[in-house]
Short mmCIF file of C-alpha atoms in Angstrom, two decimals:
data_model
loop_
_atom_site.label_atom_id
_atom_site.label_comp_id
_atom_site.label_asym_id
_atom_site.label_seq_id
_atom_site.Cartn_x
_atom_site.Cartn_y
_atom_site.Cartn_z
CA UNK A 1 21.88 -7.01 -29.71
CA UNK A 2 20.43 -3.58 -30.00
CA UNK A 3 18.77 -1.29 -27.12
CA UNK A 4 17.21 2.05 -27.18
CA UNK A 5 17.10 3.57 -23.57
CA UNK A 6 14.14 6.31 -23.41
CA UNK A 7 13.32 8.21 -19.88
CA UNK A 8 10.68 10.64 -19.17
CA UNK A 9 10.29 13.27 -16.12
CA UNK A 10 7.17 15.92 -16.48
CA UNK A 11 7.74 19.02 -15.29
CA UNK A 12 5.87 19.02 -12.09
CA UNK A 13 8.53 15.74 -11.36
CA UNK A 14 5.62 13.48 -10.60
CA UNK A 15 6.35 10.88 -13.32
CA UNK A 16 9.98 9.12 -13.60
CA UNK A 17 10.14 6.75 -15.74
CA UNK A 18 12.12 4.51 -18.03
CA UNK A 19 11.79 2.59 -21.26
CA UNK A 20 13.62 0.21 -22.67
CA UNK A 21 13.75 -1.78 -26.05
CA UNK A 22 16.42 -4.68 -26.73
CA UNK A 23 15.96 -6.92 -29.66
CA UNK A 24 18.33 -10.21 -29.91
CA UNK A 25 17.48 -11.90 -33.80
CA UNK A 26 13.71 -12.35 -33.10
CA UNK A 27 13.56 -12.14 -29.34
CA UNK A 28 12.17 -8.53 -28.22
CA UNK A 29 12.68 -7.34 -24.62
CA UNK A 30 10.99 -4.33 -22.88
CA UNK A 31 11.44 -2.99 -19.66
CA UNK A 32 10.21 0.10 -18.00
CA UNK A 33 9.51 1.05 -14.61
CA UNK A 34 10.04 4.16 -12.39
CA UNK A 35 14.15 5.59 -12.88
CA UNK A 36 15.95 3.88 -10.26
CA UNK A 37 14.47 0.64 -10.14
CA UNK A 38 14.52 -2.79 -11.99
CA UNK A 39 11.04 -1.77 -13.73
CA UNK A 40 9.06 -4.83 -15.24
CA UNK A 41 9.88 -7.07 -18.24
CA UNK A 42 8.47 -8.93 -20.85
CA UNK A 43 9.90 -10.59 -23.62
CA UNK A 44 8.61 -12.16 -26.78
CA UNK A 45 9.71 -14.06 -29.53
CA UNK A 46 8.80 -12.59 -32.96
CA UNK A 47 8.05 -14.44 -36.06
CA UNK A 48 11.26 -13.72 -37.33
CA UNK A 49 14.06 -10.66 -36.75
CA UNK A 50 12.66 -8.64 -39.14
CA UNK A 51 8.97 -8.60 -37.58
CA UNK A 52 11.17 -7.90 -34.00
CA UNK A 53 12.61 -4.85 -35.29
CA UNK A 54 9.47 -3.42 -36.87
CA UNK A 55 7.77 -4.47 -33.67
CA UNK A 56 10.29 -2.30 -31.48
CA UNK A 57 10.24 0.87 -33.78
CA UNK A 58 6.30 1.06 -33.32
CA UNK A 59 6.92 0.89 -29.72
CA UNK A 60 9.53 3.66 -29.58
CA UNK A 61 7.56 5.57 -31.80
CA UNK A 62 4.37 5.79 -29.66
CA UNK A 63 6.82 6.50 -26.43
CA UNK A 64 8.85 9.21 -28.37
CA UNK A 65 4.95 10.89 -29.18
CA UNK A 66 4.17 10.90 -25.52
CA UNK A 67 7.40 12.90 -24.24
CA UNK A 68 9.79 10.22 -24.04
CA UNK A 69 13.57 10.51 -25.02
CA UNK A 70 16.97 9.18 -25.64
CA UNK A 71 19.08 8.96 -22.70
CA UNK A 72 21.85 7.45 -20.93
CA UNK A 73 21.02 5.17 -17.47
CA UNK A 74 21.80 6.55 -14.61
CA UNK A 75 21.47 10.16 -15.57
CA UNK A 76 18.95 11.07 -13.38
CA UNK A 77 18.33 10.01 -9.97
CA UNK A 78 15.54 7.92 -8.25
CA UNK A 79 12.89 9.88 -7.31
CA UNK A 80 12.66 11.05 -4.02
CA UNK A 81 11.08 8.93 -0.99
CA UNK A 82 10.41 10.85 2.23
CA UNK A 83 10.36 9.05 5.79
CA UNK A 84 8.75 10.11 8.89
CA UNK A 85 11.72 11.86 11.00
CA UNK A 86 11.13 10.37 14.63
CA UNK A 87 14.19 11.53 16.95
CA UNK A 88 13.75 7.99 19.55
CA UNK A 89 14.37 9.73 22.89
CA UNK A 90 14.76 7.04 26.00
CA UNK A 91 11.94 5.64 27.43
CA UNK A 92 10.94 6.86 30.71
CA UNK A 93 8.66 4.14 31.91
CA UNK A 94 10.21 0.37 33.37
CA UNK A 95 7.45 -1.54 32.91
CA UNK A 96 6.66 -3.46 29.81
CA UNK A 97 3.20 -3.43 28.45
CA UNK A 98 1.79 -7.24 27.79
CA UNK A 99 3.44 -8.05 24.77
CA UNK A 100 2.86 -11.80 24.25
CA UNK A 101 5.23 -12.05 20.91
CA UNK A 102 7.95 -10.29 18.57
CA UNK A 103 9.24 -10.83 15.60
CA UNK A 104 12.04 -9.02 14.10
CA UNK A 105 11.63 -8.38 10.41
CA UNK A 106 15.28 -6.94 10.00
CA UNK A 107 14.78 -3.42 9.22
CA UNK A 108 12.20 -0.41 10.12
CA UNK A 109 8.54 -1.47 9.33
CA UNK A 110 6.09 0.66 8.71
CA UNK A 111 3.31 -1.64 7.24
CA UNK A 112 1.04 -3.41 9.13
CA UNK A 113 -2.42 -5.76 8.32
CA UNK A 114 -3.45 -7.93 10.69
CA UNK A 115 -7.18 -10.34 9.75
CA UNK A 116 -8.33 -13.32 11.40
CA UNK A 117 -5.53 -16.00 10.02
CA UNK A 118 -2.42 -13.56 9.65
CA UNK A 119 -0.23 -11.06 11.13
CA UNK A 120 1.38 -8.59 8.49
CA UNK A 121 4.43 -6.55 8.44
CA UNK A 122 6.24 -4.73 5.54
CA UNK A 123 9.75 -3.01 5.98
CA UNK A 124 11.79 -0.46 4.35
CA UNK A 125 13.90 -3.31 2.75
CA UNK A 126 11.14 -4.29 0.73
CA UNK A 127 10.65 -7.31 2.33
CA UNK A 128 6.96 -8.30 3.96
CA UNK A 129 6.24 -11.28 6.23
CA UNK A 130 2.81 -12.66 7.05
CA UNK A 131 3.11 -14.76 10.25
CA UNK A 132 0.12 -16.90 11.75
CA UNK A 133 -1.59 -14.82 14.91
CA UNK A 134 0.47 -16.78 17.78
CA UNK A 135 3.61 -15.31 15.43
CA UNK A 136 4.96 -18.26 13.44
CA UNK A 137 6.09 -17.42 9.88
CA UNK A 138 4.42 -18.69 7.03
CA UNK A 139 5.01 -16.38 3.82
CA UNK A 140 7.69 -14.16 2.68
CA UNK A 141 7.57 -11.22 -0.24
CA UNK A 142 10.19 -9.45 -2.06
CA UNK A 143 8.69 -6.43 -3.60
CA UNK A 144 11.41 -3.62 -5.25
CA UNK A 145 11.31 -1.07 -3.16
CA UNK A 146 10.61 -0.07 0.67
CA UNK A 147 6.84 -0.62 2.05
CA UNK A 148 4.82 2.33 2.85
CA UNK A 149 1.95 0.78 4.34
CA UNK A 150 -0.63 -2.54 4.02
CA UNK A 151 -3.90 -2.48 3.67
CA UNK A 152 -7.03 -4.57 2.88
CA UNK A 153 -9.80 -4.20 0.25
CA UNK A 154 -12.16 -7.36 0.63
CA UNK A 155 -10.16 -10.32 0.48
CA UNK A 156 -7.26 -8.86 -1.17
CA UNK A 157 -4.19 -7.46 0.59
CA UNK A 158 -2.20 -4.59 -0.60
CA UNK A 159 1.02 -3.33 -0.22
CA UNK A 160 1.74 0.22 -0.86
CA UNK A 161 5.42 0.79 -1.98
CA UNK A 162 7.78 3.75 -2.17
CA UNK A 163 8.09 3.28 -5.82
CA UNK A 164 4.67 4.75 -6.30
CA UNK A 165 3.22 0.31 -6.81
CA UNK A 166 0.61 -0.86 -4.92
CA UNK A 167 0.91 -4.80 -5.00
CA UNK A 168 -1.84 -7.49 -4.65
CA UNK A 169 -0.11 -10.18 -2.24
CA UNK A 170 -3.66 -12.07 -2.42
CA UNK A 171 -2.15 -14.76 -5.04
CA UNK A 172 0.96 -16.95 -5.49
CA UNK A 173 2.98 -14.04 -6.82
CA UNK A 174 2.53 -10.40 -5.96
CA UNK A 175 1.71 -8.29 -8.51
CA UNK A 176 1.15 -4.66 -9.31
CA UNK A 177 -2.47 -3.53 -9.34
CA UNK A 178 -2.30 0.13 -9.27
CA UNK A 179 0.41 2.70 -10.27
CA UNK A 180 0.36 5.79 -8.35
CA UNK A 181 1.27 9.44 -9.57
CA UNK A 182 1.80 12.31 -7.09
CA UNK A 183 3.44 15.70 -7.11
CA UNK A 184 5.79 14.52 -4.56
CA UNK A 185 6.97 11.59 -2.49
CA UNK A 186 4.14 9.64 -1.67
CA UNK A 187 3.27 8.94 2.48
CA UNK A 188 -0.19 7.09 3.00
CA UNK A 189 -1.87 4.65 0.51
CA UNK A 190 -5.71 2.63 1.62
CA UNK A 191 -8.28 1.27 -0.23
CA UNK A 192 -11.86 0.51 -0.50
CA UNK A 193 -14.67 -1.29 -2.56
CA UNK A 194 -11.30 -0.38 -5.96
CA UNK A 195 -10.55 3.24 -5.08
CA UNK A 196 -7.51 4.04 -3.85
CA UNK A 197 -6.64 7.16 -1.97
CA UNK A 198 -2.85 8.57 -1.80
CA UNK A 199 -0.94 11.63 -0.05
CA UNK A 200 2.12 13.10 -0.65
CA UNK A 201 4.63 15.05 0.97
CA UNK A 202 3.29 18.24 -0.29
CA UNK A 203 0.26 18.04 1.88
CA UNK A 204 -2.38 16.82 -1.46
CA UNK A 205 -4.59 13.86 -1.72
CA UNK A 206 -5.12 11.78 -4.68
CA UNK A 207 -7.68 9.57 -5.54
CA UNK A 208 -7.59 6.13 -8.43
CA UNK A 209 -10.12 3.71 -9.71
CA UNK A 210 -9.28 -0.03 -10.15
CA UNK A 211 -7.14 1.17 -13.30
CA UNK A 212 -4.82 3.72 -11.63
CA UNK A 213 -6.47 5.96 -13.72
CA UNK A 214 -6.55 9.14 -11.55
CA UNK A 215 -10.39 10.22 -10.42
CA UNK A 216 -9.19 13.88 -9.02
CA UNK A 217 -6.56 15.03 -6.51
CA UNK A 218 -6.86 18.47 -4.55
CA UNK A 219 -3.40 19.99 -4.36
CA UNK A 220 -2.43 21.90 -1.01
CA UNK A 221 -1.13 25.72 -0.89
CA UNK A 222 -1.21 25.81 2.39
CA UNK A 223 -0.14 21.87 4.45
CA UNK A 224 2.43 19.44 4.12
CA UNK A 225 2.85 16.04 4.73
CA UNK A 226 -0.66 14.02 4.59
CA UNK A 227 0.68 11.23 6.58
CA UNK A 228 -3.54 10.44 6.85
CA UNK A 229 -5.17 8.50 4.13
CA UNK A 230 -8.60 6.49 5.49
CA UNK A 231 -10.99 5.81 2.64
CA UNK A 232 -14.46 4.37 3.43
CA UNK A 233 -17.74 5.02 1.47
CA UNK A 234 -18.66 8.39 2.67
CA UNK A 235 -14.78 9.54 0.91
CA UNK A 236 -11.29 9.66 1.51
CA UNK A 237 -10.17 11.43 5.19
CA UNK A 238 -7.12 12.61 5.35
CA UNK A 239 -4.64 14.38 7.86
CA UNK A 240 -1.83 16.67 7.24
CA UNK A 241 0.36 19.28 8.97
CA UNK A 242 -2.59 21.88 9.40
CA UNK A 243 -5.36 19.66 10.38
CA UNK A 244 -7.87 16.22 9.36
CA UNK A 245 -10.86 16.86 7.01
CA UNK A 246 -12.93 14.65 4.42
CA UNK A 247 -12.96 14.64 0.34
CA UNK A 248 -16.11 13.33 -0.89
CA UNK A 249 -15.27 9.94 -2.60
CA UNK A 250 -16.69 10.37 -5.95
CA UNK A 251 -15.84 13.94 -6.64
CA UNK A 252 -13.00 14.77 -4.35
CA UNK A 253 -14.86 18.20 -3.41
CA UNK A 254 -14.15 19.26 -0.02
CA UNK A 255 -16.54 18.19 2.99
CA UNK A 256 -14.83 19.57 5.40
CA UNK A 257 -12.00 20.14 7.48
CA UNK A 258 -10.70 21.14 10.98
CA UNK A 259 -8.09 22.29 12.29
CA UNK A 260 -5.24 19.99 14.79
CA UNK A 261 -3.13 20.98 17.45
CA UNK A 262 -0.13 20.05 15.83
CA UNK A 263 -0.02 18.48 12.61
CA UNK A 264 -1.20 14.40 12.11
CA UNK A 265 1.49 12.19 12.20
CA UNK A 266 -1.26 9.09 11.91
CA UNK A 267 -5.20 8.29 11.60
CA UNK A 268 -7.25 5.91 12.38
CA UNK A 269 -10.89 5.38 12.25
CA UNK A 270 -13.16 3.19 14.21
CA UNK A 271 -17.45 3.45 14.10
CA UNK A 272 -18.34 7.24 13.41
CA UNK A 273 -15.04 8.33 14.51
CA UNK A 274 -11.44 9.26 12.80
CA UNK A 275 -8.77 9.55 15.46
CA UNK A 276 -5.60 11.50 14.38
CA UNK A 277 -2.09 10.91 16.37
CA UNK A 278 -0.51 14.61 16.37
CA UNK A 279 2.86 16.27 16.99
CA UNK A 280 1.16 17.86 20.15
CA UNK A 281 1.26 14.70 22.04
CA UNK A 282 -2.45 14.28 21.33
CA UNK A 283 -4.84 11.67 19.64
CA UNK A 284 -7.55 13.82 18.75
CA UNK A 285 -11.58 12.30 18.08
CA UNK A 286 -13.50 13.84 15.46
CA UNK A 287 -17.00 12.50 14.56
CA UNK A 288 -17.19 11.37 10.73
CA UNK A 289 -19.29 14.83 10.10
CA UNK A 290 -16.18 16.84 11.31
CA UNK A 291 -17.03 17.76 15.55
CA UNK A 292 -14.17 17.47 17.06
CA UNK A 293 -15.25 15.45 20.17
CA UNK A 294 -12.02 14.40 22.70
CA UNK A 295 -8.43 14.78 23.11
CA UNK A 296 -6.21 11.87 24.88
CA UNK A 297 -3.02 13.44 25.91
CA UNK A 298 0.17 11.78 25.74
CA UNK A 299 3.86 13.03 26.53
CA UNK A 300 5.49 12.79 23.32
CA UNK A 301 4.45 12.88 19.71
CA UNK A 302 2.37 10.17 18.33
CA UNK A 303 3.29 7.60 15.38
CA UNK A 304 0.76 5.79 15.72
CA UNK A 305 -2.81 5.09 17.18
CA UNK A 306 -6.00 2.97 16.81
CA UNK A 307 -8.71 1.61 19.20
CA UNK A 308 -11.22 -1.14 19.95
CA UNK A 309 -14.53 -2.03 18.55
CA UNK A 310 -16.58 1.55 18.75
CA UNK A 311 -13.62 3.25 20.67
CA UNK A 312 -13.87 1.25 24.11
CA UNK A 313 -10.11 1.62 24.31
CA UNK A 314 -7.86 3.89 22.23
CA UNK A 315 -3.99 2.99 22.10
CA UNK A 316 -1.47 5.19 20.91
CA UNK A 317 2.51 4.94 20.69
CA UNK A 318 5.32 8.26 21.27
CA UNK A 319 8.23 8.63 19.65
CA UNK A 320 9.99 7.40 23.65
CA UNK A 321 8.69 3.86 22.82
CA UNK A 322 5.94 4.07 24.86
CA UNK A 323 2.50 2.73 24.24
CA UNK A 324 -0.36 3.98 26.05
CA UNK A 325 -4.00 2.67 26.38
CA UNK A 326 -7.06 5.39 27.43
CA UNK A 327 -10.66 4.34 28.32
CA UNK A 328 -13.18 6.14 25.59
CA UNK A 329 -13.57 9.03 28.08
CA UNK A 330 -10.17 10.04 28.56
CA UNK A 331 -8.97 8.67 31.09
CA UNK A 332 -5.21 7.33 30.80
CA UNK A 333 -5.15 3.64 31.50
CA UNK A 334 -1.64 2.83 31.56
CA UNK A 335 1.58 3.92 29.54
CA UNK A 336 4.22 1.39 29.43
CA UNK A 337 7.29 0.65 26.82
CA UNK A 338 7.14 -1.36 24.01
CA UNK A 339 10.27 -3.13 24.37
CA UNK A 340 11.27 -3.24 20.76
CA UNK A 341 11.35 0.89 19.48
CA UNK A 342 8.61 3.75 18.99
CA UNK A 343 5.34 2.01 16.70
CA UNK A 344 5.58 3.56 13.17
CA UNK A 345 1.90 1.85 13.09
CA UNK A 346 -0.73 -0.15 14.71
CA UNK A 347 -3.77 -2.43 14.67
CA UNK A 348 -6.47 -3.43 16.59
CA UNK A 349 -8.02 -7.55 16.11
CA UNK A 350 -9.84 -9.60 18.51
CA UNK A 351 -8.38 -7.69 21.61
CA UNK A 352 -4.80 -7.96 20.90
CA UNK A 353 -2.87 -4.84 19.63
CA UNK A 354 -0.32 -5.43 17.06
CA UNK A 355 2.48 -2.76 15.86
CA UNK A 356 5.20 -2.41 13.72
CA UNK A 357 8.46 -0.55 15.15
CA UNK A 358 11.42 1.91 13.82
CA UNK A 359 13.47 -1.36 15.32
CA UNK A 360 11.80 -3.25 12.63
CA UNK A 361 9.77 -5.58 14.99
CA UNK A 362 5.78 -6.31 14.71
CA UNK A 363 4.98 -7.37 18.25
CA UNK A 364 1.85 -8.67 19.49
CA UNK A 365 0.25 -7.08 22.86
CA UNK A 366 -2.52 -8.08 24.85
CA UNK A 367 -5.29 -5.79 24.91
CA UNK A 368 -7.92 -7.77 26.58
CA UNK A 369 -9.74 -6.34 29.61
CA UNK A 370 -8.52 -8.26 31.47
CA UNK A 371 -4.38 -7.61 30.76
CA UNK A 372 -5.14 -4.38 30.32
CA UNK A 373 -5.99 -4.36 34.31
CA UNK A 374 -3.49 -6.59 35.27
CA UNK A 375 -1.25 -4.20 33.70
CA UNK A 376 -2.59 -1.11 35.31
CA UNK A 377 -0.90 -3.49 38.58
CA UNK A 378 2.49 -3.89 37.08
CA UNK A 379 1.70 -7.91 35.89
CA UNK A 380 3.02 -8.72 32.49
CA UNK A 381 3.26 -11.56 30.77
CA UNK A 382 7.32 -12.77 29.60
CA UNK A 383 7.60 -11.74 25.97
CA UNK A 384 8.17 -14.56 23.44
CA UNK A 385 10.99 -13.91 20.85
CA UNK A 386 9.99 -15.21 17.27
CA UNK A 387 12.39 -17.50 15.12
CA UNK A 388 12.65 -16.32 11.48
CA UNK A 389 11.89 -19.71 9.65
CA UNK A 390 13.40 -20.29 6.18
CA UNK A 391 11.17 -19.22 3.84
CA UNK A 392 10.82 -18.87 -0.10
CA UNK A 393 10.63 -15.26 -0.82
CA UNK A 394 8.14 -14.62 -3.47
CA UNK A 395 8.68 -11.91 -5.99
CA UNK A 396 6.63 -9.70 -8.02
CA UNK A 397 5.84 -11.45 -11.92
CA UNK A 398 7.80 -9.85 -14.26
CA UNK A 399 7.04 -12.10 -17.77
CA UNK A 400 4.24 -14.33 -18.39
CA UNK A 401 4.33 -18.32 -18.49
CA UNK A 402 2.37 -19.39 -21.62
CA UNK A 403 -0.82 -21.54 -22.08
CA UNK A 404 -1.71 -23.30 -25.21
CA UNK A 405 -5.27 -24.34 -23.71
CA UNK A 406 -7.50 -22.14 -22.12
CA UNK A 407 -9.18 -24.90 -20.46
CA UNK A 408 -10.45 -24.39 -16.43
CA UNK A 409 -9.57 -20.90 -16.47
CA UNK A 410 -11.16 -17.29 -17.90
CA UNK A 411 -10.01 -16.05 -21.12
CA UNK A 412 -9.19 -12.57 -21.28
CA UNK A 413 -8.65 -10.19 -23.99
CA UNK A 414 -6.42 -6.86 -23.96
CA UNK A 415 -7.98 -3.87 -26.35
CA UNK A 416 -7.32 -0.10 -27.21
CA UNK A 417 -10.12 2.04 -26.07
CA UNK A 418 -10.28 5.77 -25.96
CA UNK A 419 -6.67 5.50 -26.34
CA UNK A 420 -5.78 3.10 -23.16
CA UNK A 421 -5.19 -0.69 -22.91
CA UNK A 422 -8.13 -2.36 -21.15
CA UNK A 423 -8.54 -5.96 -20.24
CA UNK A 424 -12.19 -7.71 -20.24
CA UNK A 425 -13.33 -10.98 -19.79
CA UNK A 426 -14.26 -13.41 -22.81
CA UNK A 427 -17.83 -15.54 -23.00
CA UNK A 428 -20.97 -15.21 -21.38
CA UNK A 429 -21.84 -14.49 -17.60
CA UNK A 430 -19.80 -11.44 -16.78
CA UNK A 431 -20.67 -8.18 -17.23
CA UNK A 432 -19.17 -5.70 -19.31
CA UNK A 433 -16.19 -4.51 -16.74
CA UNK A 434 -12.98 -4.11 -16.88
CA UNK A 435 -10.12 -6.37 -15.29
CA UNK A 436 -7.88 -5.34 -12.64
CA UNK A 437 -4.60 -5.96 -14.49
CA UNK A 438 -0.69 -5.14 -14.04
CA UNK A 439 -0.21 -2.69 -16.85
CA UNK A 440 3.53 -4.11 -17.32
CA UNK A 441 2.28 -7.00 -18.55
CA UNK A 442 -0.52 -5.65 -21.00
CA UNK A 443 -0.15 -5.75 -24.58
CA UNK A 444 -2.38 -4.91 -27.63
CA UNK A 445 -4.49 -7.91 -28.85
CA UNK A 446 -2.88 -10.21 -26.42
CA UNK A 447 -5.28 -12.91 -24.66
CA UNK A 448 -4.96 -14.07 -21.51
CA UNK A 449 -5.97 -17.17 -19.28
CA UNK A 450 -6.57 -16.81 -15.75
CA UNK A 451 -7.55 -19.07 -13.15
CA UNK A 452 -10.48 -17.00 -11.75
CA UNK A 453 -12.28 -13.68 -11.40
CA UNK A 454 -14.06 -12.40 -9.02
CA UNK A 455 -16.95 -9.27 -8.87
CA UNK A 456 -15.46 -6.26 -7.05
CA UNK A 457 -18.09 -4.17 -7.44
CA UNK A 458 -17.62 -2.59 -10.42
CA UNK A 459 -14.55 -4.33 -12.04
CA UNK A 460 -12.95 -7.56 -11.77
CA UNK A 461 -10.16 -8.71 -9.69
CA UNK A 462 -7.82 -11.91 -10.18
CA UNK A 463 -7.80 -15.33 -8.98
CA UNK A 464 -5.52 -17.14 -9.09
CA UNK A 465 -2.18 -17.57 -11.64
CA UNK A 466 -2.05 -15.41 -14.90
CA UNK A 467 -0.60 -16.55 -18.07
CA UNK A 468 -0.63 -16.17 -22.09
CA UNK A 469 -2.57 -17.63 -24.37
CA UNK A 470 -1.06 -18.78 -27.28
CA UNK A 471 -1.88 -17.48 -31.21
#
């Protein structure tokens, strides 16, 4: 067997990558991937070794033209992934707010979705868990590297990884649907109607289409740490360690920004508000226009925050382990502990508040009116400890099975334009967009069967199981 080993850094460190080309008699093998990981794989069987070998040398040859080089593995190190530093100091409340179930995921989790049939978590081990809403366990994923965050676009659910992937866990096996490039360790990944906003240690914010192709990014001087991401249609808000402000979505020019007390540790938006959880013990309202408009103060910093439908009730969580809840105007409800760690995150759904914990539990507490009074009177319910049941753990799809009939699915073809492999739908009734595809798995002239697509606004997104089509 032969293998060339090519890696790649840029000078400003944002891209780490490897390349890799092994050919066995006729069977070629690639793999690339950020340095430090697995990567992604694909393998194909040539007409004979002679057409593998050829096959390989073009490959190396258009890598070698973009920067790439020989090297050794393991010469350089993974890139770097930054975690938020909470110092847990002992909770000074007794009482237990009303959490109704737990569920330990078996290490920090940071990631959290929660919609009307599951409960979401995603943990530094790489491992996410979507459990039904009275907390039994129903799916397991093994993605390569720790989870950032989870997040929703449509029907599809996202998981935002500290390898720079953001996988689509809408299907029987996740997959990567954008690759993300920052300056520095990325912190905060969401996503709406296909663009994807990103920030990074160094206090910028980066925005992607459906592609990953990068739409603009505005690079801080002056912050650090943009911990914020919320993207809806007006832009992309974000929060870092001088303040919260808003990039308008299409051109990523500044609409404005205000200054924090302390720097934001979390966001959150609800109606026509963003709510930012700060090192000064504060969650902080601002109207969507950028008026700063009330201040719920806590008594240690905040991970985490969100709120009801329009703001009724705002809920935040200290780096004690306490959680607190405040009516719109202020006024401090109750603060009680979580009873499983401080909440790296939270969410709001049909008046239960679920968060994800440093311990590595997502809990479920009751945030109806009425537990929220009985609470404000000491009465909580007995918390229910969730089983993990065995589960198969699904993993991202590294190679492709093959189809010799394209028969009940879409046929999809891979092409070169203005120098970048796109993927479009074959036959009549679609318009002329572009797929949402892994780019591991594209190749040059390839086809493609897939079960389904469906409109995104703008592009196309999957449905369904992916595989190659044959000649």
């Amino acid at each position: 067997m032969e293998r060339t080993y090519l890696e790649y850094s840029d000078p400003n460190g944002a891209e780490h990558k490897f390349y890799e080309v092994s050919v066995d008699g006729a069977e070629l093998t690639i793999r690339y991937g950020r340095i430090g990981t697995d990567g992604q794989k694909q393998v194909k069987t040539c007409p004979s070794p002679d057409k593998a070998q050829a096959e390989a040398a073009k490959k190396l040859a258009e890598k070698r033209r973009k920067g790439y080089e020989d090297a050794v593995p393991g010469g350089r190190a993974k890139r770097t992934v930054t975690r938020r530093a909470v110092a847990e100091t002992q909770v000074t409340v007794r009482q237990s707010a009303p959490v109704l179930w737990r569920f330990q995921s078996g290490a920090p989790a940071f990631g959290i979705f929660v919609d009307a049939e599951h409960a979401w978590v995603g943990n530094e081990n790489g491992e996410v868990y979507a459990l039904t809403l009275d907390g039994e366990p129903e799916r397991k994923f093994t993605l390569p590297d720790g989870v950032k965050c989870l997040v929703r676009d449509g029907r599809w659910t996202f998981a935002g990884c500290d390898d720079g992937n953001v996988y689509d866990l809408s299907g029987k096996l996740p997959f990567v649907a954008y690759e993300v490039e920052a300056q520095a360790s990325l912190l905060w990944l969401d996503v709406h109607r296909g663009l994807l906003g990103a920030g990074d240690e160094r206090g910028s914010v980066y925005a992607f289409d459906a592609e990953s192709d990068q739409q603009w990014s505005n690079v801080s001087d002056r912050a650090s740490m943009t911990w914020m991401v919320r993207v809806d249609d007006a832009g992309v808000f974000f929060g870092h360690s001088r303040g919260v402000g808003l990039y308008d979505r299409a051109s990523g020019l500044p609409l404005w920004e205000q200054p924090t007390r302390g720097g934001v540790l979390f966001g959150w938006q609800e109606g026509s508000s963003v709510y930012v959880g700060t090192t000064a013990s504060l969650v902080q309202r601002f109207s969507k226009a950028g008026v700063h408009e009330a201040d719920y103060s806590c008594d240690a910093g905040i991970m985490s925050c969100a709120t009801s439908p329009e703001g009724e009730h705002v809920f935040a969580a200290d780096s004690a382990g306490a959680v607190y809840c405040f009516a719109r105007s202020g006024e401090r409800l109750w603060k009680l502990g979580s009873g499983c760690g401080s909440a790296m995150s939270m969410q709001y759904f049909q008046q239960r508040l679920y968060l994800v914990t440093l311990h590595g539990f997502l809990a479920a507490i009751d945030a109806s009116p009425e537990a929220i009074a009985a609470a404000q009177q000491g009465v909580t319910p007995q918390v229910r400890d969730v089983k993990l049941a065995a589960l198969e753990a699904r993993a991202p799809q590294a190679t492709l099975p093959v189809a010799s009939d394209p028969s009940g699915g879409v046929v999809l073809v891979c092409r070169r334009e203005g120098g970048k492999l796109r993927v479009r739908p074959l036959g009549e009734g679609f318009e002329p967009w572009n797929v949402q595809f892994p780019r591991a798995l594209r190749e040059e002239g390839a086809r493609y069967v897939v079960d389904g697509l469906l409109d995104a606004g703008g592009f196309y997104r999957l449905v369904g199981e992916v595989r190659r089509l044959e000649g």
